XYZ file of C-alpha atoms in Angstrom:
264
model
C 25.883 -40.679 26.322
C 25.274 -37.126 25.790
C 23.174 -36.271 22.390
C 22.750 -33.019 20.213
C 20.577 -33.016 17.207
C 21.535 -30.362 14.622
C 18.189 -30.038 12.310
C 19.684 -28.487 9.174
C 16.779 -29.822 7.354
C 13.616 -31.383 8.699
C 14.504 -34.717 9.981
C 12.176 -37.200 12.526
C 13.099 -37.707 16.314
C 13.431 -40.938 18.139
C 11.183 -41.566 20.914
C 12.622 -39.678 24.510
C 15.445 -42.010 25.585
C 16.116 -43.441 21.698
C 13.555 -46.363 21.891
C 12.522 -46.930 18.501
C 8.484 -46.128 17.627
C 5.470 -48.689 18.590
C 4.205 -47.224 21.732
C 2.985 -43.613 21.341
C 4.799 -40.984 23.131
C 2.730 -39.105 25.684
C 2.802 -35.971 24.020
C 4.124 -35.807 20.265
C 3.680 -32.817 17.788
C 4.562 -34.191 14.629
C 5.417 -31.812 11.644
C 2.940 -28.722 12.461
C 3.091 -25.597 10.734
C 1.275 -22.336 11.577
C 0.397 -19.322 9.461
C -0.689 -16.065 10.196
C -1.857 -13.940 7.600
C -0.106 -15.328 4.716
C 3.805 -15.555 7.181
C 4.398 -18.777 8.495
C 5.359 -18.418 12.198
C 6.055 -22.433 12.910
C 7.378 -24.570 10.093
C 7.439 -28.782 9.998
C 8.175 -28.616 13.811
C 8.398 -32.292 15.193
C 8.919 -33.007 18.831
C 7.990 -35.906 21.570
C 7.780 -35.662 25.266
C 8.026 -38.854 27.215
C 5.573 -38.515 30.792
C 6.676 -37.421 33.685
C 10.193 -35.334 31.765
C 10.249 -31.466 32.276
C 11.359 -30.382 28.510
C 12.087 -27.368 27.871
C 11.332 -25.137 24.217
C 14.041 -22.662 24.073
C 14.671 -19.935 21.496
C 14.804 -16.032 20.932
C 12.013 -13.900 20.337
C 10.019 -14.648 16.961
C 11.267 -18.203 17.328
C 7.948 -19.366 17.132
C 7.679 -20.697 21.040
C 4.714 -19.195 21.474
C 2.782 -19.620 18.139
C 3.346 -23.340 19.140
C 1.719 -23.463 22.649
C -1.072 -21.007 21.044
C -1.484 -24.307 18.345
C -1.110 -26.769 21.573
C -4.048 -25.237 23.545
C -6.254 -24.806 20.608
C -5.501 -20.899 20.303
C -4.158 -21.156 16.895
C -5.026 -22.934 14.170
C -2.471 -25.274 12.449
C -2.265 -25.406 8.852
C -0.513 -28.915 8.614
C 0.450 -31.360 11.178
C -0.582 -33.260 14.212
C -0.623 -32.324 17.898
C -1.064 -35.634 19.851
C -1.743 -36.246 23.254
C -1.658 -39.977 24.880
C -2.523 -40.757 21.128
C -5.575 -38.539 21.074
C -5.369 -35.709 18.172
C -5.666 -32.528 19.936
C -5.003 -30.216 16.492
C -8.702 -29.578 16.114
C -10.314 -29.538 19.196
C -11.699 -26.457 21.000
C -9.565 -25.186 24.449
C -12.090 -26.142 27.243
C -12.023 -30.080 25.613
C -8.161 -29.768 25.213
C -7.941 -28.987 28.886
C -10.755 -31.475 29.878
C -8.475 -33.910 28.549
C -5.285 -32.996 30.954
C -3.393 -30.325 29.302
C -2.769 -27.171 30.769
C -1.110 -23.649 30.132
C 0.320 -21.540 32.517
C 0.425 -18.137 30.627
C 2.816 -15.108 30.692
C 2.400 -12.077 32.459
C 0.909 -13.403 35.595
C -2.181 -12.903 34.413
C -4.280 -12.959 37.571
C -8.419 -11.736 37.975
C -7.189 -8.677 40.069
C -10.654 -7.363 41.667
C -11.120 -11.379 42.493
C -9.428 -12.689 45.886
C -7.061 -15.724 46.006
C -9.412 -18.122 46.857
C -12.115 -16.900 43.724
C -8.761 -17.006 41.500
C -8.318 -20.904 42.055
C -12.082 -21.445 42.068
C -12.082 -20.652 38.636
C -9.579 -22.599 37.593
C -11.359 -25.614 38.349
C -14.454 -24.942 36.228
C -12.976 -27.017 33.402
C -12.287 -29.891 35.961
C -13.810 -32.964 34.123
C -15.477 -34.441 37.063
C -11.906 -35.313 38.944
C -13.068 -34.672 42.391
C -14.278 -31.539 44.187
C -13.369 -28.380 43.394
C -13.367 -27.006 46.998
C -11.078 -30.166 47.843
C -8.742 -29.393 45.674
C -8.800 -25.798 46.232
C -7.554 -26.597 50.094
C -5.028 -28.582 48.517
C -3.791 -26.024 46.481
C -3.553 -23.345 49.527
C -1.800 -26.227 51.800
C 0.525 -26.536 48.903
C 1.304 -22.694 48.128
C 1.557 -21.773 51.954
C 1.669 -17.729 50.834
C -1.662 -18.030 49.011
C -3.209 -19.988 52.215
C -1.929 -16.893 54.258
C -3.758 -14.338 51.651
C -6.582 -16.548 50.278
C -9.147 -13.541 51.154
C -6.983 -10.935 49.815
C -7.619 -9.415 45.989
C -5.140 -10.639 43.875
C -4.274 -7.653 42.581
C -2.598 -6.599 46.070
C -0.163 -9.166 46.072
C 3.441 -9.217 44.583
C 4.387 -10.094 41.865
C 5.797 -13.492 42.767
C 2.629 -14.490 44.685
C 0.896 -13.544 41.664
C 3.083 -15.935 39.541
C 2.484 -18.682 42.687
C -1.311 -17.991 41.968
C -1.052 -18.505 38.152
C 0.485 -21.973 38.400
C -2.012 -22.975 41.573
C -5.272 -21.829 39.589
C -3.590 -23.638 36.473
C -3.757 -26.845 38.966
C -6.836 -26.614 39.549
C -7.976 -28.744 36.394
C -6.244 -31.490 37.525
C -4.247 -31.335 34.546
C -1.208 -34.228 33.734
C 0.641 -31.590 30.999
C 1.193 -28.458 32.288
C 2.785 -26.002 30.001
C 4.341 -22.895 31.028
C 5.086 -19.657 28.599
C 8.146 -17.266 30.176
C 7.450 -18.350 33.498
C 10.651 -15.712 34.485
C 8.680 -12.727 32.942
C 9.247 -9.640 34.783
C 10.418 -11.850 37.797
C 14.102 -10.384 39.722
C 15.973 -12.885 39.694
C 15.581 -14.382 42.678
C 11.931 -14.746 42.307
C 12.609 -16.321 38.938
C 15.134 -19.142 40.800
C 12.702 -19.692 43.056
C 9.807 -20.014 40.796
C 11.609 -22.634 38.529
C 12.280 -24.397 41.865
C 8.983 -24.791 41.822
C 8.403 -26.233 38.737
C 10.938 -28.833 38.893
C 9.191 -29.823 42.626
C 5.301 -30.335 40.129
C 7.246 -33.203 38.779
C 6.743 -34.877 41.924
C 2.846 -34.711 41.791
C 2.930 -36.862 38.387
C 3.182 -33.924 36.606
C 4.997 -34.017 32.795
C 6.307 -30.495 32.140
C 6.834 -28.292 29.046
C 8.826 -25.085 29.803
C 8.927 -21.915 26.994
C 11.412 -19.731 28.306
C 13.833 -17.090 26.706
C 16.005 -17.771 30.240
C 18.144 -20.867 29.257
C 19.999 -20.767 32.295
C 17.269 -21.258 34.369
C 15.487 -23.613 31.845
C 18.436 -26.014 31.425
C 18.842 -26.222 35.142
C 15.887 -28.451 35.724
C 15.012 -30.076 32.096
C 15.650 -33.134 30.987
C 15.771 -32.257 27.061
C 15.213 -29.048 25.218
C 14.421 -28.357 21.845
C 15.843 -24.802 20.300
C 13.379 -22.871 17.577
C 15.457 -20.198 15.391
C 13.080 -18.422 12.638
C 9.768 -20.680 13.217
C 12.316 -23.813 12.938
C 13.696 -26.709 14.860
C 17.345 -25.941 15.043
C 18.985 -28.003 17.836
C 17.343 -30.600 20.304
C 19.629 -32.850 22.714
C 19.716 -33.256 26.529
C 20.911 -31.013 28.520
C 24.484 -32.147 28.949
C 25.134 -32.035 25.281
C 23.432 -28.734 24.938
C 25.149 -26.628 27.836
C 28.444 -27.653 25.457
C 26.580 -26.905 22.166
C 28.053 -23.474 20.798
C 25.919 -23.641 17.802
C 23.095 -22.828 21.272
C 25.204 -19.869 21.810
C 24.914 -18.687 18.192
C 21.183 -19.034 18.201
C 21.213 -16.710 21.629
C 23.548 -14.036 20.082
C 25.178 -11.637 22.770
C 24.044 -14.610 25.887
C 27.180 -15.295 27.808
C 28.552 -19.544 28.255
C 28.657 -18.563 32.230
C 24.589 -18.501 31.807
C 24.490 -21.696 30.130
């Protein structure tokens, strides 16, 4: 059955699926806050994702989506709470050990080296690799798998377009060998049929044995390969449920003033 959590006031989440506790979830942030000069962007957030779901962390902008994954990957500080991953305590560590571990980010803007070709792109992205096989090896994977980047792995990155720039993003993110991949806006500046194809894309990582954390302002697209989302509003958790429950939800409709129910 369907189920939509309304989080008037902060209140703790089952485990993913509504098993009670005892085994730890396999990603878990349990009530973090984060500060920035004096303003509180994230406040008592508490969320769980179970391995191998794609959830998705929905909300408009200054929701706090991003403070989070800053906190996540060891870009922001948190001033109270616990980031966990496969028990381990991540809240304190420094980005390179945070990624060492398995966790990656796939950031916004397609941020790619432009004067660097393809294949120096992905190279790069395996210097945090924590001795999980050869870089070069995984490299050719990653061009086998993104056939466009194969086709242009000597070309500067900066010449291609903008959706083969997004393609190289998520490939160079890969490239640690990572088993949490976390992606901010992936539909940034995308038309919209790059964006559709690029969350196609996403939902096919799950197949590798890849779990999946999606921030995205697109809920359409979002919803349409998640398992669960959970909705910031003001640095807050507002509304968490699976996706059946929250395509119906129209308190997610109030959050997103002015979005239209055909998008959900």
């Amino acid at each position: 059955m369907a189920r939509l959590v309304l989080n008037r006031r902060r209140r703790a989440h089952s485990a993913p699926g509504g098993e009670p506790g005892g085994v730890a979830p396999f990603f878990e942030i349990s009530d973090l806050s984060v500060s920035y000069g004096g303003v509180q962007a994230v406040r008592n957030l508490s969320l769980q994702v179970g391995e191998g779901e794609i959830v998705a962390l929905l909300g408009p902008n200054g929701a706090g989506k991003t403070t989070t994954l800053k906190a996540i990957v060891g870009w922001a500080r948190a001033s109270r709470g616990e980031i966990r991953f496969e028990g381990r305590d991540l809240t304190r560590l420094k980005t390179e050990d945070i990624v060492r571990l398995g966790v990656t980010l796939v950031p916004q803007g397609r941020q790619v080296f432009s004067r660097l070709t393809v294949a120096e792109n992905l190279m790069l992205g395996g210097l945090a690799r924590n001795h999980r096989g050869s870089n070069g090896d995984m490299a050719s994977e990653m061009l086998d798998m993104f056939t466009v980047l194969g086709a242009r792995r000597r070309e500067l990155a900066g010449n291609l377009s903008g959706g083969e720039q997004q393609q190289l993003v998520i490939a160079r993110a890969l490239m640690s060998n990572p088993r949490l991949v976390i992606f901010d806006e992936p539909s940034l500046g995308l038309a919209p049929g790059l964006a559709a194809r690029t969350f196609e894309l996403i939902s096919r990582l799950r197949a590798r044995g890849l779990t999946i954390v999606i921030v995205e302002q697109n809920v359409g697209l979002a919803l349409a390969i998640s398992d669960r989302a959970y909705v910031l509003a003001g640095g807050e958790l507002a509304l968490s449920g699976d996706v059946a429950s929250l395509r119906e939800s129209p308190e997610l409709k109030q959050i997103f003033l002015g979005i239209e129910s055909a998008a959900l």
